[in-house]
C-alpha positions as YAML, in Angstrom:
chain: A
units: angstrom
residues:
- id: 1
  name: SER
  ca: [-105.76, 33.85, -73.05]
- id: 2
  name: LEU
  ca: [-107.52, 30.21, -71.74]
- id: 3
  name: ASN
  ca: [-108.16, 27.48, -74.28]
- id: 4
  name: SER
  ca: [-111.31, 27.56, -76.01]
- id: 5
  name: GLU
  ca: [-110.81, 23.93, -75.41]
- id: 6
  name: LEU
  ca: [-109.85, 23.97, -72.23]
- id: 7
  name: GLN
  ca: [-112.89, 21.99, -69.93]
- id: 8
  name: THR
  ca: [-111.75, 22.05, -66.42]
- id: 9
  name: ILE
  ca: [-109.70, 24.60, -64.09]
- id: 10
  name: LYS
  ca: [-108.66, 23.24, -60.83]
- id: 11
  name: SER
  ca: [-108.73, 25.50, -57.21]
- id: 12
  name: TYR
  ca: [-106.06, 27.88, -57.27]
- id: 13
  name: ALA
  ca: [-104.77, 27.25, -59.75]
- id: 14
  name: PHE
  ca: [-103.96, 30.83, -60.27]
- id: 15
  name: VAL
  ca: [-103.38, 31.63, -56.50]
- id: 16
  name: ASN
  ca: [-101.45, 35.23, -55.45]
- id: 17
  name: CYS
  ca: [-100.76, 35.70, -59.33]
- id: 18
  name: SER
  ca: [-99.84, 39.29, -57.92]
- id: 19
  name: LYS
  ca: [-98.74, 40.53, -61.05]
- id: 20
  name: LEU
  ca: [-101.70, 39.74, -63.18]
- id: 21
  name: GLU
  ca: [-103.45, 42.57, -64.83]
- id: 22
  name: THR
  ca: [-105.39, 40.85, -67.64]
- id: 23
  name: PHE
  ca: [-107.75, 37.64, -67.95]
- id: 24
  name: GLU
  ca: [-108.53, 36.55, -70.89]
- id: 25
  name: TYR
  ca: [-111.51, 34.56, -71.14]
- id: 26
  name: PRO
  ca: [-113.18, 33.02, -73.61]
- id: 27
  name: VAL
  ca: [-117.11, 32.21, -75.01]
- id: 28
  name: THR
  ca: [-116.90, 28.52, -75.57]
- id: 29
  name: THR
  ca: [-119.68, 25.39, -77.08]
- id: 30
  name: GLN
  ca: [-119.25, 23.50, -73.58]
- id: 31
  name: ASP
  ca: [-118.84, 24.89, -69.76]
- id: 32
  name: ILE
  ca: [-115.43, 25.49, -68.04]
- id: 33
  name: GLN
  ca: [-116.13, 23.75, -64.63]
- id: 34
  name: PHE
  ca: [-114.08, 25.67, -62.47]
- id: 35
  name: ASP
  ca: [-113.53, 26.52, -58.46]
- id: 36
  name: THR
  ca: [-114.55, 29.81, -57.65]
- id: 37
  name: THR
  ca: [-111.00, 29.69, -55.97]
- id: 38
  name: ILE
  ca: [-108.84, 29.84, -59.45]
- id: 39
  name: MET
  ca: [-108.74, 33.59, -59.17]
- id: 40
  name: GLN
  ca: [-107.84, 34.15, -55.26]
- id: 41
  name: GLY
  ca: [-105.19, 36.72, -53.84]
- id: 42
  name: CYS
  ca: [-104.65, 38.12, -57.87]
- id: 43
  name: ASN
  ca: [-104.69, 41.74, -56.10]
- id: 44
  name: GLY
  ca: [-103.71, 43.33, -59.27]
- id: 45
  name: LEU
  ca: [-106.37, 41.94, -61.65]
- id: 46
  name: THR
  ca: [-107.65, 44.47, -63.45]
- id: 47
  name: THR
  ca: [-109.00, 43.29, -66.52]
- id: 48
  name: VAL
  ca: [-111.17, 41.27, -67.39]
- id: 49
  name: ARG
  ca: [-111.44, 40.12, -71.18]
- id: 50
  name: ILE
  ca: [-114.20, 38.17, -72.71]
- id: 51
  name: ILE
  ca: [-112.55, 36.54, -76.18]
- id: 52
  name: GLY
  ca: [-114.30, 34.18, -79.27]
- id: 53
  name: LYS
  ca: [-117.60, 34.51, -81.00]
- id: 54
  name: GLY
  ca: [-121.35, 33.47, -79.78]
- id: 55
  name: GLU
  ca: [-122.96, 33.75, -76.83]
- id: 56
  name: MET
  ca: [-121.46, 33.27, -73.15]
- id: 57
  name: LYS
  ca: [-122.86, 31.20, -70.70]
- id: 58
  name: ASN
  ca: [-125.17, 31.78, -67.98]
- id: 59
  name: TRP
  ca: [-124.38, 31.90, -64.08]
- id: 60
  name: THR
  ca: [-125.26, 32.03, -61.25]
- id: 61
  name: SER
  ca: [-124.83, 33.90, -57.83]
- id: 62
  name: GLY
  ca: [-121.71, 33.87, -56.54]
- id: 63
  name: ARG
  ca: [-120.16, 31.71, -59.12]
- id: 64
  name: GLN
  ca: [-117.60, 33.57, -61.38]
- id: 65
  name: PRO
  ca: [-113.75, 32.14, -62.42]
- id: 66
  name: TRP
  ca: [-112.87, 35.49, -61.09]
- id: 67
  name: TYR
  ca: [-115.46, 36.13, -58.28]
- id: 68
  name: THR
  ca: [-113.40, 35.93, -55.38]
- id: 69
  name: VAL
  ca: [-111.15, 38.96, -57.20]
- id: 70
  name: ARG
  ca: [-114.22, 40.85, -58.99]
- id: 71
  name: ASN
  ca: [-113.75, 44.03, -55.97]
- id: 72
  name: LYS
  ca: [-110.59, 44.62, -58.65]
- id: 73
  name: ILE
  ca: [-111.76, 44.19, -61.31]
- id: 74
  name: THR
  ca: [-112.25, 48.87, -63.25]
- id: 75
  name: SER
  ca: [-112.57, 47.53, -66.92]
- id: 76
  name: ILE
  ca: [-114.61, 45.01, -69.38]
- id: 77
  name: GLU
  ca: [-113.83, 44.53, -73.11]
- id: 78
  name: PHE
  ca: [-115.58, 41.90, -75.24]
- id: 79
  name: GLY
  ca: [-114.87, 40.72, -78.19]
- id: 80
  name: ASP
  ca: [-116.09, 41.54, -81.65]
- id: 81
  name: GLU
  ca: [-117.72, 38.94, -82.55]
- id: 82
  name: VAL
  ca: [-119.15, 37.68, -78.55]
- id: 83
  name: THR
  ca: [-122.26, 38.60, -78.43]
- id: 84
  name: TYR
  ca: [-124.11, 38.27, -74.89]
- id: 85
  name: VAL
  ca: [-122.95, 38.83, -71.89]
- id: 86
  name: GLY
  ca: [-124.56, 35.68, -69.28]
- id: 87
  name: SER
  ca: [-126.39, 36.68, -66.00]
- id: 88
  name: TYR
  ca: [-124.11, 37.66, -63.47]
- id: 89
  name: VAL
  ca: [-121.55, 37.26, -65.08]
- id: 90
  name: PHE
  ca: [-119.89, 40.51, -63.79]
- id: 91
  name: GLU
  ca: [-121.99, 41.06, -60.72]
- id: 92
  name: GLY
  ca: [-120.51, 42.25, -57.80]
- id: 93
  name: THR
  ca: [-118.01, 44.10, -59.75]
- id: 94
  name: ILE
  ca: [-117.92, 47.73, -57.46]
- id: 95
  name: GLY
  ca: [-114.12, 48.83, -58.42]
- id: 96
  name: LEU
  ca: [-116.24, 48.88, -62.55]
- id: 97
  name: GLU
  ca: [-115.12, 51.60, -64.48]
- id: 98
  name: THR
  ca: [-115.73, 51.04, -67.90]
- id: 99
  name: ILE
  ca: [-117.08, 48.87, -70.58]
- id: 100
  name: ASP
  ca: [-116.18, 48.33, -74.12]
- id: 101
  name: TRP
  ca: [-119.49, 47.01, -75.31]
- id: 102
  name: LYS
  ca: [-117.94, 45.94, -78.93]
- id: 103
  name: ASN
  ca: [-120.98, 44.65, -80.52]
- id: 104
  name: ILE
  ca: [-123.26, 43.00, -77.21]
- id: 105
  name: LYS
  ca: [-126.47, 41.80, -78.49]
- id: 106
  name: SER
  ca: [-128.07, 40.87, -75.03]
- id: 107
  name: ILE
  ca: [-127.34, 41.81, -71.77]
- id: 108
  name: GLY
  ca: [-128.45, 38.55, -69.35]
- id: 109
  name: SER
  ca: [-130.41, 39.06, -66.11]
- id: 110
  name: ASN
  ca: [-127.85, 40.17, -63.28]
- id: 111
  name: ALA
  ca: [-125.22, 40.45, -65.33]
- id: 112
  name: PHE
  ca: [-123.51, 43.87, -63.60]
- id: 113
  name: THR
  ca: [-125.88, 43.42, -60.64]
- id: 114
  name: GLY
  ca: [-123.65, 46.18, -57.70]
- id: 115
  name: CYS
  ca: [-121.47, 47.08, -60.40]
- id: 116
  name: GLY
  ca: [-120.23, 50.20, -59.53]
- id: 117
  name: ILE
  ca: [-119.95, 52.28, -62.83]
- id: 118
  name: LYS
  ca: [-120.97, 55.92, -62.93]
- id: 119
  name: ASP
  ca: [-121.89, 56.87, -66.44]
- id: 120
  name: LEU
  ca: [-123.72, 53.77, -67.94]
- id: 121
  name: LYS
  ca: [-123.30, 54.14, -72.15]
- id: 122
  name: ILE
  ca: [-126.05, 51.79, -73.30]
- id: 123
  name: THR
  ca: [-125.45, 50.88, -77.07]
- id: 124
  name: GLU
  ca: [-127.14, 50.77, -80.53]
- id: 125
  name: THR
  ca: [-126.02, 47.41, -81.18]
- id: 126
  name: ILE
  ca: [-127.71, 45.87, -77.79]
- id: 127
  name: ASN
  ca: [-131.21, 45.30, -78.12]
- id: 128
  name: ASN
  ca: [-132.31, 43.48, -75.31]
- id: 129
  name: ILE
  ca: [-131.69, 43.98, -71.35]
- id: 130
  name: GLY
  ca: [-132.87, 41.33, -68.80]
- id: 131
  name: THR
  ca: [-134.46, 41.61, -65.42]
- id: 132
  name: THR
  ca: [-131.62, 43.89, -63.02]
- id: 133
  name: ALA
  ca: [-128.78, 43.91, -65.54]
- id: 134
  name: PHE
  ca: [-128.05, 46.68, -63.32]
- id: 135
  name: GLY
  ca: [-129.52, 46.50, -60.53]
- id: 136
  name: SER
  ca: [-128.19, 48.08, -57.12]
- id: 137
  name: CYS
  ca: [-125.41, 49.83, -58.54]
- id: 138
  name: PRO
  ca: [-124.70, 52.53, -56.19]
- id: 139
  name: ASN
  ca: [-122.70, 54.88, -57.80]
- id: 140
  name: LEU
  ca: [-124.49, 54.80, -61.10]
- id: 141
  name: LYS
  ca: [-125.12, 57.84, -61.63]
- id: 142
  name: THR
  ca: [-125.67, 58.75, -65.30]
- id: 143
  name: LEU
  ca: [-127.24, 56.84, -67.83]
- id: 144
  name: LYS
  ca: [-127.30, 57.17, -71.87]
- id: 145
  name: TYR
  ca: [-129.75, 55.30, -73.84]
- id: 146
  name: PRO
  ca: [-130.54, 55.45, -77.31]
- id: 147
  name: ILE
  ca: [-133.29, 55.06, -79.80]
- id: 148
  name: THR
  ca: [-132.87, 52.35, -80.92]
- id: 149
  name: SER
  ca: [-135.38, 50.24, -80.64]
- id: 150
  name: ILE
  ca: [-134.82, 47.20, -76.93]
- id: 151
  name: THR
  ca: [-136.50, 44.89, -75.21]
- id: 152
  name: PHE
  ca: [-135.87, 45.73, -71.71]
- id: 153
  name: THR
  ca: [-137.73, 44.87, -68.02]
- id: 154
  name: THR
  ca: [-138.91, 48.16, -66.64]
- id: 155
  name: ASP
  ca: [-136.70, 46.74, -63.32]
- id: 156
  name: ILE
  ca: [-133.37, 47.53, -64.91]
- id: 157
  name: PHE
  ca: [-131.93, 49.64, -62.58]
- id: 158
  name: THR
  ca: [-133.94, 48.60, -59.56]
- id: 159
  name: GLY
  ca: [-131.93, 49.90, -56.82]
- id: 160
  name: SER
  ca: [-129.51, 51.93, -58.53]
- id: 161
  name: THR
  ca: [-130.60, 54.93, -56.20]
- id: 162
  name: LYS
  ca: [-128.00, 57.88, -57.43]
- id: 163
  name: LEU
  ca: [-128.98, 57.44, -61.37]
- id: 164
  name: ASN
  ca: [-130.60, 60.81, -61.78]
- id: 165
  name: THR
  ca: [-129.54, 62.12, -65.03]
- id: 166
  name: ILE
  ca: [-130.49, 60.53, -68.07]
- id: 167
  name: GLU
  ca: [-128.97, 61.29, -72.05]
- id: 168
  name: ILE
  ca: [-131.19, 60.01, -74.64]
- id: 169
  name: TYR
  ca: [-129.13, 60.08, -78.33]
- id: 170
  name: GLY
  ca: [-128.88, 58.76, -81.72]
- id: 171
  name: THR
  ca: [-130.93, 60.16, -85.20]
- id: 172
  name: GLY
  ca: [-134.74, 60.52, -85.13]
- id: 173
  name: SER
  ca: [-136.88, 59.17, -83.14]
- id: 174
  name: MET
  ca: [-137.55, 57.42, -79.49]
- id: 175
  name: GLN
  ca: [-139.51, 54.80, -79.37]
- id: 176
  name: PRO
  ca: [-142.64, 55.22, -77.47]
- id: 177
  name: TYR
  ca: [-143.47, 53.48, -74.64]
- id: 178
  name: THR
  ca: [-146.91, 53.01, -72.32]
- id: 179
  name: HIS
  ca: [-147.76, 53.58, -69.78]
- id: 180
  name: GLY
  ca: [-145.81, 52.33, -66.25]
- id: 181
  name: ASN
  ca: [-143.28, 50.66, -68.85]
- id: 182
  name: GLN
  ca: [-140.15, 52.27, -69.59]
- id: 183
  name: PRO
  ca: [-136.58, 50.78, -69.19]
- id: 184
  name: TRP
  ca: [-135.91, 53.63, -66.03]
- id: 185
  name: ASN
  ca: [-139.26, 52.67, -64.47]
- id: 186
  name: SER
  ca: [-138.46, 51.64, -61.60]
- id: 187
  name: ILE
  ca: [-136.06, 54.09, -60.50]
- id: 188
  name: LYS
  ca: [-138.43, 57.26, -62.52]
- id: 189
  name: ASN
  ca: [-138.51, 58.91, -59.34]
- id: 190
  name: GLN
  ca: [-134.63, 59.91, -58.88]
- id: 191
  name: ILE
  ca: [-134.47, 60.73, -61.92]
- id: 192
  name: GLU
  ca: [-133.87, 64.58, -61.95]
- id: 193
  name: ILE
  ca: [-132.06, 65.82, -65.67]
- id: 194
  name: ILE
  ca: [-132.92, 65.02, -69.59]
- id: 195
  name: THR
  ca: [-131.22, 65.79, -71.96]
- id: 196
  name: PHE
  ca: [-131.89, 64.82, -75.39]
- id: 197
  name: GLY
  ca: [-129.05, 65.07, -78.30]
- id: 198
  name: GLU
  ca: [-129.46, 66.97, -81.60]
- id: 199
  name: GLY
  ca: [-130.14, 63.97, -83.27]
- id: 200
  name: ILE
  ca: [-133.48, 63.65, -81.66]
- id: 201
  name: ASN
  ca: [-137.14, 64.89, -83.13]
- id: 202
  name: ARG
  ca: [-138.99, 62.70, -81.71]
- id: 203
  name: ILE
  ca: [-140.08, 62.63, -77.53]
- id: 204
  name: GLY
  ca: [-141.59, 59.12, -77.87]
- id: 205
  name: ASN
  ca: [-145.03, 58.87, -75.84]
- id: 206
  name: TYR
  ca: [-145.29, 58.43, -71.64]
- id: 207
  name: SER
  ca: [-141.42, 58.29, -72.21]
- id: 208
  name: PHE
  ca: [-140.87, 60.16, -68.87]
- id: 209
  name: GLU
  ca: [-144.39, 60.07, -66.99]
- id: 210
  name: GLU
  ca: [-144.50, 60.42, -63.07]
- id: 211
  name: THR
  ca: [-140.66, 61.23, -62.65]
- id: 212
  name: GLY
  ca: [-141.55, 63.03, -59.99]
- id: 213
  name: LYS
  ca: [-138.39, 65.02, -58.65]
- id: 214
  name: LEU
  ca: [-137.38, 65.95, -62.76]
- id: 215
  name: HIS
  ca: [-135.91, 69.94, -62.91]
- id: 216
  name: THR
  ca: [-134.12, 70.15, -66.18]
- id: 217
  name: ILE
  ca: [-134.49, 69.28, -69.72]
- id: 218
  name: ASN
  ca: [-132.20, 70.05, -72.27]
- id: 219
  name: TRP
  ca: [-134.54, 70.07, -75.54]
- id: 220
  name: GLY
  ca: [-132.10, 69.60, -77.84]
- id: 221
  name: GLY
  ca: [-132.65, 68.92, -80.98]
- id: 222
  name: VAL
  ca: [-136.66, 67.87, -80.47]
- id: 223
  name: LYS
  ca: [-139.41, 68.85, -82.22]
- id: 224
  name: GLN
  ca: [-142.12, 66.89, -81.35]
- id: 225
  name: ILE
  ca: [-143.54, 65.55, -77.48]
- id: 226
  name: GLY
  ca: [-145.23, 62.80, -77.62]
- id: 227
  name: GLU
  ca: [-148.31, 61.86, -76.04]
- id: 228
  name: GLN
  ca: [-147.88, 61.98, -72.19]
- id: 229
  name: SER
  ca: [-144.18, 62.07, -72.80]
- id: 230
  name: PHE
  ca: [-143.94, 63.92, -69.09]
- id: 231
  name: ALA
  ca: [-147.10, 63.33, -67.22]
- id: 232
  name: SER
  ca: [-146.99, 63.58, -63.91]
- id: 233
  name: SER
  ca: [-143.69, 65.14, -64.00]
- id: 234
  name: GLY
  ca: [-142.10, 67.54, -60.84]
- id: 235
  name: LEU
  ca: [-141.38, 70.45, -63.51]
- id: 236
  name: LYS
  ca: [-141.70, 73.25, -61.70]
- id: 237
  name: THR
  ca: [-140.42, 75.67, -64.82]
- id: 238
  name: LEU
  ca: [-140.79, 74.99, -68.01]
- id: 239
  name: PRO
  ca: [-138.59, 76.19, -70.64]
- id: 240
  name: ILE
  ca: [-139.83, 75.77, -74.16]
- id: 241
  name: SER
  ca: [-137.16, 77.41, -76.67]
...
């Protein structure tokens, strides 16, 4: 792992390290100056582990230390004391398969835009998700979303054109929404299947309004359905059981 006091990594510092599999990158109080070529040719790199305590820095598009091998990364892990994923940090990680959130509380804008994850679980520790954090993820199909209160923008998943299944999990009532203000609002016309866990007892207001392609609802433990929860949805058959 890199020293948290490290200040500069020069170009091609680790070029062509073909056996390198895991890169541990620290959360630091100051910016590490690096060139985006530092990992070039490290084609065995599959895991990035963020270590340390506190919040990651925000980066800009195309400016990550693993930029040249971003499409090789399959696993991202966060340490127990890392609380924030910086903007653009893992954009374009098209081979991404798993994310171990640990205790992440907030996800920055565009943090995972264009990543390759197929099944995404937002954990209950997360309370804030930034603009297009998971935008244009070409393989994303299933979203597991908690009932906990999360601050969000309505374009989190914009451009993730295969996302058609939502699973709501947790214990208790979903948070209520308002018209046009849901985490999946920008892709609501893609949603076909919604599943509620056994611990869910109430569906929040407006949660799945205007889901024009919706055809299947698995009710789980639902006891109450909120105001306009499925208004203008595409349901042809409504099973209440």
